[in-house]
Amino acid sequence: MELKEVIGRRRSIRIFASWRPVERAKIQKMLEAARRASCAGNVMNIRAVVIWRDQATQELIDSIKLPISYQQMQTAPVFILWYNEPMAYEGEHWVKTVSELVETRRMGVHIEETISEVKQKLAPGFLMNDPKVTGNSPGAIMDCGQAIAQATLVAYEEGLGSCLMGGPVLGRVGRRLKVPETAVPLALQAVGYPAESWEAGG
């Protein structure tokens, strides 16, 4: 399928074929698409936890439910909690990942000159924007948004539907899944085969 067609036809799905299981390989393709997204300094800060409804505890499923997202909560066979790991932007780590890009000849022309540039010109900025100093991670939302968007488009290409949700449910589900304390939950994505028709408009 052409990329423009995927972008044009994709829509948020709120009613899924709850009786139809989703193949693990298709979810893996979504995760791989997210992993391959562009990100600042090649830090790869996007994280995900996949929740399979038929394997989850009732307490976890209950923590996902919200009154305004009733349909997808009741019918989606899979949920993905997407979160950001701000410490991926920790200054020294960021300098190290950029230096590795240089050393493997994926950035710059002359290794020694480029490493010198990284240490003298980029490192001070990385260290100044360290989340331990600023309390946040510059560029994280942009990076993670690209990653989640790529996963969403791959889901559609694989015949799946999805719907992104936010709000208070994110922290609740994150705590239930015991994500790291440094994690910043970004979205909960319901995934499954659509029980809605694009052609019928719903």
Tab-separated table of C-alpha atoms in Angstrom:
chain	number	residue	atom	x	y	z
A	1	MET	CA	0.000	0.000	0.000
A	2	GLU	CA	1.262	3.491	-0.847
A	3	LEU	CA	2.328	5.662	2.092
A	4	LYS	CA	-0.014	8.501	1.092
A	5	GLU	CA	-2.918	6.056	0.959
A	6	VAL	CA	-2.096	4.784	4.445
A	7	ILE	CA	-1.957	8.354	5.773
A	8	GLY	CA	-5.174	9.316	3.984
A	9	ARG	CA	-7.279	6.306	4.962
A	10	ARG	CA	-6.086	5.742	8.523
A	11	ARG	CA	-8.550	6.796	11.195
A	12	SER	CA	-9.009	6.285	14.921
A	13	ILE	CA	-10.915	3.074	15.610
A	14	ARG	CA	-12.996	2.781	18.764
A	15	ILE	CA	-14.889	-0.445	18.160
A	16	PHE	CA	-12.774	-3.550	17.587
A	17	ALA	CA	-13.498	-7.162	16.654
A	18	SER	CA	-12.930	-8.363	20.221
A	19	TRP	CA	-13.267	-12.015	19.175
A	20	ARG	CA	-10.411	-11.775	16.670
A	21	PRO	CA	-6.917	-12.118	18.180
A	22	VAL	CA	-4.049	-9.950	16.951
A	23	GLU	CA	-0.930	-11.733	15.720
A	24	ARG	CA	2.150	-11.058	17.840
A	25	ALA	CA	4.223	-10.504	14.692
A	26	LYS	CA	2.061	-7.505	13.757
A	27	ILE	CA	2.573	-5.889	17.162
A	28	GLN	CA	6.297	-6.568	16.804
A	29	LYS	CA	6.276	-4.724	13.474
A	30	MET	CA	4.684	-1.732	15.203
A	31	LEU	CA	7.375	-1.755	17.885
A	32	GLU	CA	10.097	-2.064	15.264
A	33	ALA	CA	8.660	0.894	13.340
A	34	ALA	CA	8.774	2.962	16.537
A	35	ARG	CA	12.338	1.863	17.231
A	36	ARG	CA	13.442	3.003	13.785
A	37	ALA	CA	12.030	6.519	14.164
A	38	SER	CA	14.355	9.497	14.009
A	39	CYS	CA	15.423	10.842	17.403
A	40	ALA	CA	17.726	13.522	18.750
A	41	GLY	CA	21.260	12.278	19.296
A	42	ASN	CA	20.200	8.703	18.467
A	43	VAL	CA	19.231	8.219	22.132
A	44	MET	CA	16.211	5.963	21.423
A	45	ASN	CA	14.146	7.096	24.387
A	46	ILE	CA	10.763	5.661	23.343
A	47	ARG	CA	9.599	2.706	25.453
A	48	ALA	CA	6.535	0.463	25.250
A	49	VAL	CA	4.756	-2.191	27.283
A	50	VAL	CA	2.318	-4.448	25.410
A	51	ILE	CA	-0.794	-5.569	27.282
A	52	TRP	CA	-2.618	-8.604	25.907
A	53	ARG	CA	-6.163	-8.508	27.254
A	54	ASP	CA	-6.496	-12.289	27.471
A	55	GLN	CA	-3.304	-12.514	29.561
A	56	ALA	CA	-3.757	-9.440	31.760
A	57	THR	CA	-5.051	-9.430	35.312
A	58	GLN	CA	-8.518	-8.029	35.944
A	59	GLU	CA	-6.932	-5.303	38.075
A	60	LEU	CA	-4.813	-4.167	35.121
A	61	ILE	CA	-7.786	-4.172	32.745
A	62	ASP	CA	-9.836	-2.217	35.289
A	63	SER	CA	-7.058	0.382	35.570
A	64	ILE	CA	-7.303	0.986	31.805
A	65	LYS	CA	-11.016	1.788	31.784
A	66	LEU	CA	-12.274	5.347	31.402
A	67	PRO	CA	-15.931	6.416	30.917
A	68	ILE	CA	-15.143	8.386	27.734
A	69	SER	CA	-13.203	5.540	26.110
A	70	TYR	CA	-15.690	2.800	26.862
A	71	GLN	CA	-15.858	1.189	23.407
A	72	GLN	CA	-12.139	0.684	22.871
A	73	MET	CA	-11.595	-0.340	26.485
A	74	GLN	CA	-14.208	-3.065	26.166
A	75	THR	CA	-13.310	-4.355	22.710
A	76	ALA	CA	-9.568	-3.926	22.017
A	77	PRO	CA	-7.616	-7.181	22.411
A	78	VAL	CA	-4.269	-5.347	22.787
A	79	PHE	CA	-3.084	-2.152	24.460
A	80	ILE	CA	0.338	-0.536	24.231
A	81	LEU	CA	1.531	1.833	26.927
A	82	TRP	CA	4.013	4.207	25.312
A	83	TYR	CA	6.346	6.109	27.586
A	84	ASN	CA	9.394	8.314	27.457
A	85	GLU	CA	12.581	7.584	29.400
A	86	PRO	CA	13.991	11.075	30.119
A	87	MET	CA	17.251	9.675	31.463
A	88	ALA	CA	18.086	8.613	27.914
A	89	TYR	CA	18.879	12.321	27.553
A	90	GLU	CA	21.288	12.291	30.490
A	91	GLY	CA	24.150	14.528	29.358
A	92	GLU	CA	27.069	12.083	29.483
A	93	HIS	CA	24.965	9.351	27.860
A	94	TRP	CA	23.963	11.711	25.061
A	95	VAL	CA	27.584	12.678	24.415
A	96	LYS	CA	28.497	8.980	24.340
A	97	THR	CA	25.784	8.038	21.807
A	98	VAL	CA	26.705	10.902	19.470
A	99	SER	CA	30.387	9.996	19.766
A	100	GLU	CA	29.519	6.411	18.795
A	101	LEU	CA	27.798	7.725	15.661
A	102	VAL	CA	31.035	9.496	14.767
A	103	GLU	CA	33.250	6.508	15.563
A	104	THR	CA	31.144	4.221	13.357
A	105	ARG	CA	31.356	6.799	10.522
A	106	ARG	CA	27.626	7.585	10.544
A	107	MET	CA	28.263	11.237	11.343
A	108	GLY	CA	30.964	13.674	10.268
A	109	VAL	CA	33.889	13.095	7.901
A	110	HIS	CA	37.093	12.996	9.944
A	111	ILE	CA	36.675	11.070	13.186
A	112	GLU	CA	39.143	12.988	15.373
A	113	GLU	CA	37.967	16.412	14.188
A	114	THR	CA	34.301	15.509	14.621
A	115	ILE	CA	34.846	14.034	18.101
A	116	SER	CA	36.589	17.276	19.022
A	117	GLU	CA	33.597	19.251	17.718
A	118	VAL	CA	31.210	17.063	19.741
A	119	LYS	CA	33.194	17.555	22.940
A	120	GLN	CA	33.779	21.287	22.491
A	121	LYS	CA	30.505	22.453	20.937
A	122	LEU	CA	27.740	19.888	21.474
A	123	ALA	CA	28.664	18.447	24.877
A	124	PRO	CA	28.139	21.719	26.805
A	125	GLY	CA	24.592	21.974	25.439
A	126	PHE	CA	23.855	18.314	26.198
A	127	LEU	CA	25.118	18.709	29.747
A	128	MET	CA	23.220	21.968	30.266
A	129	ASN	CA	19.959	20.298	29.136
A	130	ASP	CA	20.492	17.157	31.217
A	131	PRO	CA	17.088	16.163	32.719
A	132	LYS	CA	18.772	15.985	36.131
A	133	VAL	CA	19.372	19.732	35.718
A	134	THR	CA	16.267	20.854	33.805
A	135	GLY	CA	13.719	18.338	35.095
A	136	ASN	CA	12.648	17.431	31.559
A	137	SER	CA	14.033	16.013	28.339
A	138	PRO	CA	14.342	18.460	25.409
A	139	GLY	CA	12.977	17.039	22.198
A	140	ALA	CA	11.491	13.968	23.887
A	141	ILE	CA	7.886	14.673	22.951
A	142	MET	CA	8.846	15.297	19.315
A	143	ASP	CA	10.947	12.126	19.188
A	144	CYS	CA	8.289	9.969	20.815
A	145	GLY	CA	5.503	11.463	18.706
A	146	GLN	CA	7.346	10.422	15.549
A	147	ALA	CA	7.876	6.922	16.918
A	148	ILE	CA	4.229	6.424	17.884
A	149	ALA	CA	3.064	7.835	14.536
A	150	GLN	CA	5.219	5.329	12.647
A	151	ALA	CA	3.846	2.473	14.758
A	152	THR	CA	0.297	3.687	14.081
A	153	LEU	CA	0.822	3.756	10.312
A	154	VAL	CA	2.348	0.272	10.332
A	155	ALA	CA	-0.646	-0.999	12.320
A	156	TYR	CA	-2.959	0.290	9.592
A	157	GLU	CA	-0.813	-1.224	6.853
A	158	GLU	CA	-1.061	-4.574	8.681
A	159	GLY	CA	-4.862	-4.372	8.637
A	160	LEU	CA	-5.195	-3.256	12.251
A	161	GLY	CA	-6.978	-0.295	13.753
A	162	SER	CA	-5.887	1.734	16.738
A	163	CYS	CA	-6.854	4.605	18.976
A	164	LEU	CA	-4.548	6.706	21.158
A	165	MET	CA	-5.730	7.733	24.620
A	166	GLY	CA	-4.286	9.912	27.351
A	167	GLY	CA	-5.330	11.435	30.641
A	168	PRO	CA	-5.194	10.102	34.211
A	169	VAL	CA	-5.276	6.512	33.015
A	170	LEU	CA	-1.616	6.774	31.948
A	171	GLY	CA	-0.138	7.172	35.408
A	172	ARG	CA	-2.484	4.552	36.829
A	173	VAL	CA	-1.547	1.959	34.204
A	174	GLY	CA	2.147	2.876	34.465
A	175	ARG	CA	2.118	2.225	38.208
A	176	ARG	CA	0.270	-1.053	37.722
A	177	LEU	CA	2.906	-2.145	35.167
A	178	LYS	CA	5.726	-0.938	37.430
A	179	VAL	CA	7.443	1.152	34.785
A	180	PRO	CA	10.580	2.937	36.087
A	181	GLU	CA	10.009	5.899	38.385
A	182	THR	CA	11.797	8.100	35.847
A	183	ALA	CA	9.317	7.127	33.111
A	184	VAL	CA	6.882	9.653	31.644
A	185	PRO	CA	3.782	7.827	30.281
A	186	LEU	CA	2.685	9.429	26.987
A	187	ALA	CA	-0.185	7.446	25.494
A	188	LEU	CA	-2.164	4.257	25.775
A	189	GLN	CA	-2.907	2.782	22.350
A	190	ALA	CA	-5.791	0.368	21.833
A	191	VAL	CA	-5.056	-2.029	18.953
A	192	GLY	CA	-7.123	-4.655	17.171
A	193	TYR	CA	-9.010	-5.524	14.004
A	194	PRO	CA	-11.617	-2.832	13.251
A	195	ALA	CA	-15.290	-3.623	13.641
A	196	GLU	CA	-15.959	-0.363	11.781
A	197	SER	CA	-15.953	0.206	8.035
A	198	TRP	CA	-13.985	3.053	6.451
A	199	GLU	CA	-16.246	2.971	3.422
A	200	ALA	CA	-19.393	3.218	5.564
A	201	GLY	CA	-17.958	6.131	7.529
A	202	GLY	CA	-18.103	4.299	10.848
